[in-house]
CSV table of C-alpha atoms in Angstrom, one decimal:
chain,number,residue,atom,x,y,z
A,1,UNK,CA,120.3,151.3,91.3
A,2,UNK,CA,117.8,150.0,94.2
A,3,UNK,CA,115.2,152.3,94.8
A,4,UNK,CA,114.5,153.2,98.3
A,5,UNK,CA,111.6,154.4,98.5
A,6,UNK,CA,110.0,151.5,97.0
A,7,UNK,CA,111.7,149.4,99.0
A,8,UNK,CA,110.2,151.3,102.3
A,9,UNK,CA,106.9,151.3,100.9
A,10,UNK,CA,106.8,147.7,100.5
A,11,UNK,CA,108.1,146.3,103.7
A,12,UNK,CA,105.7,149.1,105.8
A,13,UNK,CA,102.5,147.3,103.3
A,14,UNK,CA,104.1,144.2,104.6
A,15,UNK,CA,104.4,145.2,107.9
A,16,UNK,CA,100.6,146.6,108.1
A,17,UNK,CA,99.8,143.4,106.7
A,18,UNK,CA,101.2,141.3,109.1
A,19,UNK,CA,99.6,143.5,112.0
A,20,UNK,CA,96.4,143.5,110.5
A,21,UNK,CA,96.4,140.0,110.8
A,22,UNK,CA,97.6,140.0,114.1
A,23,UNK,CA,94.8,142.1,115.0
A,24,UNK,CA,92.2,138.4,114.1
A,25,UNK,CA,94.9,136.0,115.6
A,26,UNK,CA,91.5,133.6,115.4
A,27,UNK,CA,90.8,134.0,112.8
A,28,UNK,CA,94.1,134.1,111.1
A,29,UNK,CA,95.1,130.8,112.8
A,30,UNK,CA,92.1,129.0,111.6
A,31,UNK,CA,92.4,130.0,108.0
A,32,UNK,CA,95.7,128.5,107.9
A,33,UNK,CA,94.9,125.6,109.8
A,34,UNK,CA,92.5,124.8,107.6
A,35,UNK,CA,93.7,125.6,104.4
A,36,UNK,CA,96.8,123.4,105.6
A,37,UNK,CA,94.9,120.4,106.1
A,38,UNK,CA,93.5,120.9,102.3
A,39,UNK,CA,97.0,121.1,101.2
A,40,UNK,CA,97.9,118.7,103.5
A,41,UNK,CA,95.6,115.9,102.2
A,42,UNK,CA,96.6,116.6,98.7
A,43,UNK,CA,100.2,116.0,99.0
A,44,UNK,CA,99.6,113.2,101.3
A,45,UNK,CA,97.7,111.1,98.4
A,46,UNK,CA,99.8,112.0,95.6
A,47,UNK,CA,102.8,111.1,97.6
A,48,UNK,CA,100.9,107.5,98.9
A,49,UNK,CA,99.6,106.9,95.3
A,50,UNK,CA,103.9,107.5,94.2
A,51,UNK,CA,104.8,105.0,96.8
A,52,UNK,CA,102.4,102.3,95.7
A,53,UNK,CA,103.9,102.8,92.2
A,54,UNK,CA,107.6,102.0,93.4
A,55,UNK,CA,106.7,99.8,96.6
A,56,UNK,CA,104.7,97.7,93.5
A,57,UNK,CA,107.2,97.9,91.2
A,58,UNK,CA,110.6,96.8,93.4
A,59,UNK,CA,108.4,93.7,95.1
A,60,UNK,CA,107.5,92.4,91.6
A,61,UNK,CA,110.8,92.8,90.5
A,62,UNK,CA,112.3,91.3,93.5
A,63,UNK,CA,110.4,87.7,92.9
A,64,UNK,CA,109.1,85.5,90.3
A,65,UNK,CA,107.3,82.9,91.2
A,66,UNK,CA,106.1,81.6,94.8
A,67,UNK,CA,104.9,78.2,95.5
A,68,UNK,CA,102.9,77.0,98.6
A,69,UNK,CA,100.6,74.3,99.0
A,70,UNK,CA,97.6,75.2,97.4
A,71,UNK,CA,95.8,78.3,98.1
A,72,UNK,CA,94.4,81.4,96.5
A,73,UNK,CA,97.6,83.3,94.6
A,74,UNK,CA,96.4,87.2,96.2
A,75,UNK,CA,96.6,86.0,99.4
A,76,UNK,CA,100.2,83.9,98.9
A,77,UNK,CA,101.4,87.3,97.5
A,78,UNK,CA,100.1,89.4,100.1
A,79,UNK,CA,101.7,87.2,102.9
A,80,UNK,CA,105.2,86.6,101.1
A,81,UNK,CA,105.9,89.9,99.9
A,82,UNK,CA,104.4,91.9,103.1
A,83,UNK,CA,103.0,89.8,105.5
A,84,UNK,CA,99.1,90.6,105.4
A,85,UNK,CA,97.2,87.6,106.2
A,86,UNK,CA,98.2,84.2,107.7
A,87,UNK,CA,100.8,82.4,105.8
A,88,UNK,CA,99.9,79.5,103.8
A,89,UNK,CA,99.3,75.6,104.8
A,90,UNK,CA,102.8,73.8,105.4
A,91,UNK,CA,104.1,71.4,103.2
A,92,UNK,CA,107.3,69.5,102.9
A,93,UNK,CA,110.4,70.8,101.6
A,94,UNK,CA,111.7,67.2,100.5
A,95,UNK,CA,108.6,66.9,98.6
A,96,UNK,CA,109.3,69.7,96.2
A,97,UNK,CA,113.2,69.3,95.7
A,98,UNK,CA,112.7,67.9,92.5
A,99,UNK,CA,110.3,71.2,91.5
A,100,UNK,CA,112.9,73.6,92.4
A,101,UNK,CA,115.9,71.6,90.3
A,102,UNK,CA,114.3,73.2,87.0
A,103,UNK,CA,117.3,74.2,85.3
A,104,UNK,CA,115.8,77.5,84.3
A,105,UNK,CA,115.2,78.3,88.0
A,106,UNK,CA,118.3,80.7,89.6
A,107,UNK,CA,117.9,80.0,93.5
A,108,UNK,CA,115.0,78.5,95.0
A,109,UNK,CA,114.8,80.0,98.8
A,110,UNK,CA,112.4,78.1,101.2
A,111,UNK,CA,110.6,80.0,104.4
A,112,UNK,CA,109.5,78.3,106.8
A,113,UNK,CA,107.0,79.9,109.6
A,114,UNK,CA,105.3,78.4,112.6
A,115,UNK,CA,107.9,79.4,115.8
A,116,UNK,CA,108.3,82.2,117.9
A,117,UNK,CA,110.3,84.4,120.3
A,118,UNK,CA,108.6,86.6,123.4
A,119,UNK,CA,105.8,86.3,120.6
A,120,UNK,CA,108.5,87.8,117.5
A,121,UNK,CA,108.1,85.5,114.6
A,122,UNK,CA,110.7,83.4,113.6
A,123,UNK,CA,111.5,82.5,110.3
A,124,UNK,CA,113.7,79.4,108.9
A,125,UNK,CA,115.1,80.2,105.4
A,126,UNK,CA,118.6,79.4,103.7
A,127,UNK,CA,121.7,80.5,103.2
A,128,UNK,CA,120.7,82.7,99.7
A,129,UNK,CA,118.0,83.8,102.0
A,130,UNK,CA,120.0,85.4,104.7
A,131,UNK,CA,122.3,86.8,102.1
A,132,UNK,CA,120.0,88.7,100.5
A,133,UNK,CA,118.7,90.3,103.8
A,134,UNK,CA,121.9,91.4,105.2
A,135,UNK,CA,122.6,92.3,101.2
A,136,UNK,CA,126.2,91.1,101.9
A,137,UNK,CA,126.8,94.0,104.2
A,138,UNK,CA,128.4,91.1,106.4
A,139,UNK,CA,129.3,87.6,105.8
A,140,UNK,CA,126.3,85.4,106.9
A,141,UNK,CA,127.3,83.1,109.5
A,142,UNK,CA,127.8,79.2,108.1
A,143,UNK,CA,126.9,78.0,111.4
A,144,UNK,CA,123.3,76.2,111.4
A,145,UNK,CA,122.2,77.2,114.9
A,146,UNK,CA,122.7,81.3,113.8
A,147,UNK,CA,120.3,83.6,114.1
A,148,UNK,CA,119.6,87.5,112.3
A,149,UNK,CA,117.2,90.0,113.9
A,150,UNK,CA,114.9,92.9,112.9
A,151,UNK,CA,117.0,96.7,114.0
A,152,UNK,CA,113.2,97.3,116.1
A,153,UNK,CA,113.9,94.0,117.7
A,154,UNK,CA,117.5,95.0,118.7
A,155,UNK,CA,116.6,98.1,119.9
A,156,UNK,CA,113.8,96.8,122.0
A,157,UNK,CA,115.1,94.2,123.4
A,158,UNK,CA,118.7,95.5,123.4
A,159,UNK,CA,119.8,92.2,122.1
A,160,UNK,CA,123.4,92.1,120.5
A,161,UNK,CA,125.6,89.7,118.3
A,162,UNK,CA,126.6,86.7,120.4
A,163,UNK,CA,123.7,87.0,122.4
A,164,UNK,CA,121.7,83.9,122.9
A,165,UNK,CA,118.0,83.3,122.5
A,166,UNK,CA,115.4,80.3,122.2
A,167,UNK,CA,112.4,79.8,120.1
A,168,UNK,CA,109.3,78.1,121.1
A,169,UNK,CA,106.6,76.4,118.7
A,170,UNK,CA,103.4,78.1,118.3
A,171,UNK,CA,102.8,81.9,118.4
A,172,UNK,CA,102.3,82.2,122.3
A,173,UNK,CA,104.6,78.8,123.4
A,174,UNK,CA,104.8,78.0,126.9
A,175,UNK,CA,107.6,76.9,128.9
A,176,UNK,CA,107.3,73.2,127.6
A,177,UNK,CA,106.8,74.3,124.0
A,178,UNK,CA,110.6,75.8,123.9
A,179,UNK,CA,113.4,74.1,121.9
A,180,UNK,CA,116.5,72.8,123.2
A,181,UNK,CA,118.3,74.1,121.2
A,182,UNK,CA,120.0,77.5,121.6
A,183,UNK,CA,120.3,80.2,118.8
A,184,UNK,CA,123.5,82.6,118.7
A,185,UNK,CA,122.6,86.0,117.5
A,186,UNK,CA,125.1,86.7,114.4
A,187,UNK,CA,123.7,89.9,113.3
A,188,UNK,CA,121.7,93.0,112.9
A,189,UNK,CA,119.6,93.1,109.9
A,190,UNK,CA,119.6,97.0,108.2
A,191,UNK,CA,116.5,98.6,108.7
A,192,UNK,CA,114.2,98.1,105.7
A,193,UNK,CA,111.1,99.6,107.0
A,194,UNK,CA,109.2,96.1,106.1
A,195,UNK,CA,108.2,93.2,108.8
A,196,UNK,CA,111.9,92.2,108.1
A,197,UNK,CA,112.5,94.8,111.0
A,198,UNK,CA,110.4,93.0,113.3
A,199,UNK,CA,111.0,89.2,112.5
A,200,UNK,CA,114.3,86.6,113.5
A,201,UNK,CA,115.4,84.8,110.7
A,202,UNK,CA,117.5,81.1,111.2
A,203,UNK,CA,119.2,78.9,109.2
A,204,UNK,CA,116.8,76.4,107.9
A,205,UNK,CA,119.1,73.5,108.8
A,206,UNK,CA,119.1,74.8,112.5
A,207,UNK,CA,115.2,74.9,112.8
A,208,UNK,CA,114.6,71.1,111.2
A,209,UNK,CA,117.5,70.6,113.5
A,210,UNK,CA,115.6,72.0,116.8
A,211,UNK,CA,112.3,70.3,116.0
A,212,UNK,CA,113.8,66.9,114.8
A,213,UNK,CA,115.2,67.2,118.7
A,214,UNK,CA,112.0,68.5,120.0
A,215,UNK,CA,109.2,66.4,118.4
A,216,UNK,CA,110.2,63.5,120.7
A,217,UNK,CA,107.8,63.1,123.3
A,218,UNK,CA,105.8,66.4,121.6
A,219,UNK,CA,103.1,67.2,119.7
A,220,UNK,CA,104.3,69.7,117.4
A,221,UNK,CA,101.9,72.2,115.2
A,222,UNK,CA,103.8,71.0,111.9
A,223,UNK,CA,103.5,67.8,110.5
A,224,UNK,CA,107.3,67.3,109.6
A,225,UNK,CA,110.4,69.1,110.5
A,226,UNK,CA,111.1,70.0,106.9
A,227,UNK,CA,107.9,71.9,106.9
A,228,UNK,CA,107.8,75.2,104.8
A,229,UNK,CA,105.0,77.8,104.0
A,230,UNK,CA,106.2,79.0,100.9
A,231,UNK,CA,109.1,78.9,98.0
A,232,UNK,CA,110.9,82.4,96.7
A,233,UNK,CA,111.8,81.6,93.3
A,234,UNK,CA,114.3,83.9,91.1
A,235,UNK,CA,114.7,82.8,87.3
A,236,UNK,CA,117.8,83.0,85.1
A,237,UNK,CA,115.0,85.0,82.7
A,238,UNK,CA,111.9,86.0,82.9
A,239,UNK,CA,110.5,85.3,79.4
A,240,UNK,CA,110.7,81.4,80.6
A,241,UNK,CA,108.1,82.3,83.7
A,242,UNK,CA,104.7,81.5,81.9
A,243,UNK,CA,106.5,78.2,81.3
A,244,UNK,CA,107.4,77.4,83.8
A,245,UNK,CA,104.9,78.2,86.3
A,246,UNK,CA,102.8,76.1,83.8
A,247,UNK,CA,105.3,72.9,83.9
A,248,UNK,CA,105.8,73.3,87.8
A,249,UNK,CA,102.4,72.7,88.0
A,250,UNK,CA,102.0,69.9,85.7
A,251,UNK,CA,105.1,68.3,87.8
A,252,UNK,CA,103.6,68.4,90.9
A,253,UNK,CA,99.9,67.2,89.8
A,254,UNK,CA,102.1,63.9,88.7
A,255,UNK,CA,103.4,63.5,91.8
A,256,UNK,CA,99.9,63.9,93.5
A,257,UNK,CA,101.1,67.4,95.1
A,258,UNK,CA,98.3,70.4,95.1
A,259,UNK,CA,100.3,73.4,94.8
A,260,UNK,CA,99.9,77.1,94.0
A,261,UNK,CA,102.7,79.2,91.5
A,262,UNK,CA,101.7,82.6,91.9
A,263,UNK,CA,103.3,85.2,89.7
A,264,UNK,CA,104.0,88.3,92.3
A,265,UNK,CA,104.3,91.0,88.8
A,266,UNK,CA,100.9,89.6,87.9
A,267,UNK,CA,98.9,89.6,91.4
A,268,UNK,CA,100.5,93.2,91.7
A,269,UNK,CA,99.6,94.6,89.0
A,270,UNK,CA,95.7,93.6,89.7
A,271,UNK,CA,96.4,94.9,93.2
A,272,UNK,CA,97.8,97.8,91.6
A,273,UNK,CA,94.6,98.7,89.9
A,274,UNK,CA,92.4,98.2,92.8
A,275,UNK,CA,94.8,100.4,94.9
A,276,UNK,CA,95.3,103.1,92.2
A,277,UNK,CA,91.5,103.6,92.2
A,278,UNK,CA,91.1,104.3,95.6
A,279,UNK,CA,94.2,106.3,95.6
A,280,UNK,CA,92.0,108.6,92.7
A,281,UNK,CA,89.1,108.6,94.3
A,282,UNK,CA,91.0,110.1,96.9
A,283,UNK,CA,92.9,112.8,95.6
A,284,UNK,CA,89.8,114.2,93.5
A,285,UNK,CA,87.9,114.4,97.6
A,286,UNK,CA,91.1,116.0,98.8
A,287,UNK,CA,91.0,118.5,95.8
A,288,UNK,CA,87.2,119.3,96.5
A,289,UNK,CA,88.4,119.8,100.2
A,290,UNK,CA,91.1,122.0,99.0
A,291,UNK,CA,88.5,123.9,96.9
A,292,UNK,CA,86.3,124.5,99.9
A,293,UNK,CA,88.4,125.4,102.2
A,294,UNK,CA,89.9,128.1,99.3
A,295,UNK,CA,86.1,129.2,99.2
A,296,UNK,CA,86.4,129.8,103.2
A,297,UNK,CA,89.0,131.4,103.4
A,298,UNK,CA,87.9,133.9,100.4
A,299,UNK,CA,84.5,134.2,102.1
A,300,UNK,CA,86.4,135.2,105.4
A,301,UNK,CA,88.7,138.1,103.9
A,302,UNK,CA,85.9,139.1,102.3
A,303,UNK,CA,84.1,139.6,105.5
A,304,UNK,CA,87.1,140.8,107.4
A,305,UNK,CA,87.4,143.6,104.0
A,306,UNK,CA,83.9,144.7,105.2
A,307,UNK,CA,84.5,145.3,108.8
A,308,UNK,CA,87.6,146.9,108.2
A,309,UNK,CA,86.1,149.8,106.7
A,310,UNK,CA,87.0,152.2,109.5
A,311,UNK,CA,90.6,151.0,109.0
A,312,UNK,CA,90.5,151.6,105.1
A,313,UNK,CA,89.5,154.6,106.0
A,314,UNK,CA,91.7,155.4,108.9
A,315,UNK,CA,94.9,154.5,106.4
A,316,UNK,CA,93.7,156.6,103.7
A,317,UNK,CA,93.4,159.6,105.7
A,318,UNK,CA,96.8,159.1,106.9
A,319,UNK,CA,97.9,159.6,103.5
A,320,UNK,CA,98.4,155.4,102.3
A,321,UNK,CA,97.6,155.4,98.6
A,322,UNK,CA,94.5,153.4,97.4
A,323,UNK,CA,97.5,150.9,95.2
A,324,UNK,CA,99.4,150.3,99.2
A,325,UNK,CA,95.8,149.3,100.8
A,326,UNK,CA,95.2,146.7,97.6
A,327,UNK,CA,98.3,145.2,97.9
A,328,UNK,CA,97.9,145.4,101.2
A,329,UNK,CA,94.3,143.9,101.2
A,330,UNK,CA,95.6,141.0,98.3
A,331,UNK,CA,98.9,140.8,100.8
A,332,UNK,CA,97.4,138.6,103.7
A,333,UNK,CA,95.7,136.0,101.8
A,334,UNK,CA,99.3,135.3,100.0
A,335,UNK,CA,100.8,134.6,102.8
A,336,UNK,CA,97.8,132.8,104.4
A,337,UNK,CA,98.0,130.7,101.4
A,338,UNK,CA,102.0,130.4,100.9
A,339,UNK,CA,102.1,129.6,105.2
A,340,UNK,CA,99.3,126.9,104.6
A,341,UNK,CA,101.3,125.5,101.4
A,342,UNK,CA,104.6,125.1,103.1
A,343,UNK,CA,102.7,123.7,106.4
A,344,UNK,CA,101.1,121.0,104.1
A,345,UNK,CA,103.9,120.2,102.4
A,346,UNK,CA,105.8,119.9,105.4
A,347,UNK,CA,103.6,117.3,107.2
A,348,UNK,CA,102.8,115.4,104.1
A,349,UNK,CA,106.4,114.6,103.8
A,350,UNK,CA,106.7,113.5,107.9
A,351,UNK,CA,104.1,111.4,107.7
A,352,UNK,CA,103.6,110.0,104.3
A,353,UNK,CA,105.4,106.9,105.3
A,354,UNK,CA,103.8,106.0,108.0
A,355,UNK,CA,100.4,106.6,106.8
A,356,UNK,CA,101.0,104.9,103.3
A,357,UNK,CA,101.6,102.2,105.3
A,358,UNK,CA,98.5,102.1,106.8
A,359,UNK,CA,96.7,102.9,103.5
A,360,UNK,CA,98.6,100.3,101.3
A,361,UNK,CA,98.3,97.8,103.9
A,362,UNK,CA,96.0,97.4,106.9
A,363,UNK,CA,93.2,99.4,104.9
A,364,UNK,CA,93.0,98.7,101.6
A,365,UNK,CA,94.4,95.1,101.7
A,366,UNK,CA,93.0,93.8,104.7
């Protein structure tokens, strides 16, 4: 059986409590504002320093082995898997056909960057390509002259399928630098959260196409229309990567080609480490943040205790009993404490995303 008066002496202690802070709305607010942000910062670094470990671990899975013309491996990673950097010196497709025939290799899909849209960037790759984007929630178009955009593009731009567009080479083309040739939107890629959002993808037929058509009487910025920046290459099993990358590179020396085979799982994981330092370092300075601002808030109750003498006083002569004023007293810090934990919590989960983004990529990386 509930008992009553129990249950009336505790909800008038809470309801003191709660008036008694009322009383320092100040300092009340400030307490939990800053003992939010301490709770805030923790949850925000553990939850970036989670994301690293998955965002790491699905990108390495996704790809194993890049090529490009020769240059540094971090930096081919970095611009393949998530665009940080400038992509890689162009080289010919044709040149590396026989590379990517290794019967141990499962697809082999070429992207090729150098055009543009209203400044978007446009990206040639193949048919496996464009499949695995739309992840065969529609039936990539066979046509050469298609054309997928990024869900922020579409929405910006209020593009929709069948809709036309051009593409211009360079990153700011002019008038004169346009193709011909027209592209016919096919599709809305599904939002990823990545650059794929924000990026066109064509049919690498249609874009040699375009610039076989356009480098009459142009100067182009590539050299050839088969021009690529890099290779995404899936094998039939992994325990024949070392070996290859190895043989790939062998191959091309003997056919006078300087290229790069960068391992993503391998660059990540040194990433990884860098990252996952920071990410430490971090959540130990938001648990000494925590701890101070714990140490503030203790210092201010403890001061607000001493001027609230006259009110200790005032409820004990009213006939409170000294266990209803401790609770009481020991009342408004748990619910400082349990209103800052749920506030932290709360914005750590809004804007984890966003700002792991920023942490993983334009900080750290850049």
């Amino acid at each position: 059986m509930v008992n009553i008066n129990w249950l009336s002496t505790a909800l008038l202690t809470f309801q003191h409590a709660m008036k008694s802070m009322n009383y320092r709305k100040k300092n009340t607010l400030t307490m939990l504002l800053v003992l939010a942000f301490g709770f805030y910062l923790v949850f925000l670094f553990k939850g970036i320093k989670q994301q690293m470990i998955e965002s790491i671990d699905r990108y390495s899975l996704e790809s194993d082995l890049i090529i490009s013309k020769e240059t540094p491996a971090m930096p081919l990673v970095l611009f393949s898997l998530f665009h940080v950097g400038s992509p890689p010196p162009q080289m010919s497709l044709s040149l590396l056909n026989k590379l990517i025939s290794h019967p141990e290799i499962e697809y082999a899909i070429p992207y090729a960057y150098g055009e543009t849209h209203r400044g978007i960037t446009v990206i040639g790759t193949s048919a496996k390509g464009i499949a695995r984007l739309t992840r065969h929630s529609a039936n990539p178009a066979n046509h050469p002259m298609a054309a997928y955009i990024g869900i922020n593009i579409a929405n910006t731009l209020g593009y929709q399928v069948n809709d036309q567009i051009t593409i211009g080479d360079g990153s700011e083309p002019g008038p004169e630098q346009e193709y011909k040739e027209l592209f016919t939107i096919a599709g809305v890629l599904p939002r990823q959260n990545t650059h794929q959002d924000d990026s066109i993808y064509i049919p690498i037929e249609g874009l040699i196409t375009a610039r076989k058509s356009y480098v009459k009487g142009n100067t182009p910025s590539w050299s050839s229309p088969d021009d690529i920046s890099f290779i995404d290459i899936k094998l039939q099993d992994r325990m024949a990567l070392l070996a290859l990358e190895k043989s790939l590179t062998q191959s091309a020396t003997e056919q006078g080609l300087a290229i790069t085979a960068a391992m993503p799982a391998r660059e990540l994981e040194l990433l990884y480490n860098y990252l996952n330092r920071a990410a430490v370092s971090l959540i130990f300075i938001s648990f000494v943040t925590l701890g101070l601002c714990l140490l503030t808030l203790f210092y201010a109750l403890t001061r607000n205790l001493q001027e609230r003498k006259q009110e200790i006083q005032l409820y004990q002569t009213l006939g409170m009993s000294q266990t209803c004023i401790i609770v009481m007293a020991l009342l408004e810090p748990l619910l400082i404490i349990s209103s800052a934990l749920a506030l932290g919590f709360i914005a750590s989960a809004m804007l984890s995303a966003h700002t792991a983004d920023f942490f993983l990529i334009k900080w750290l990386i850049n």
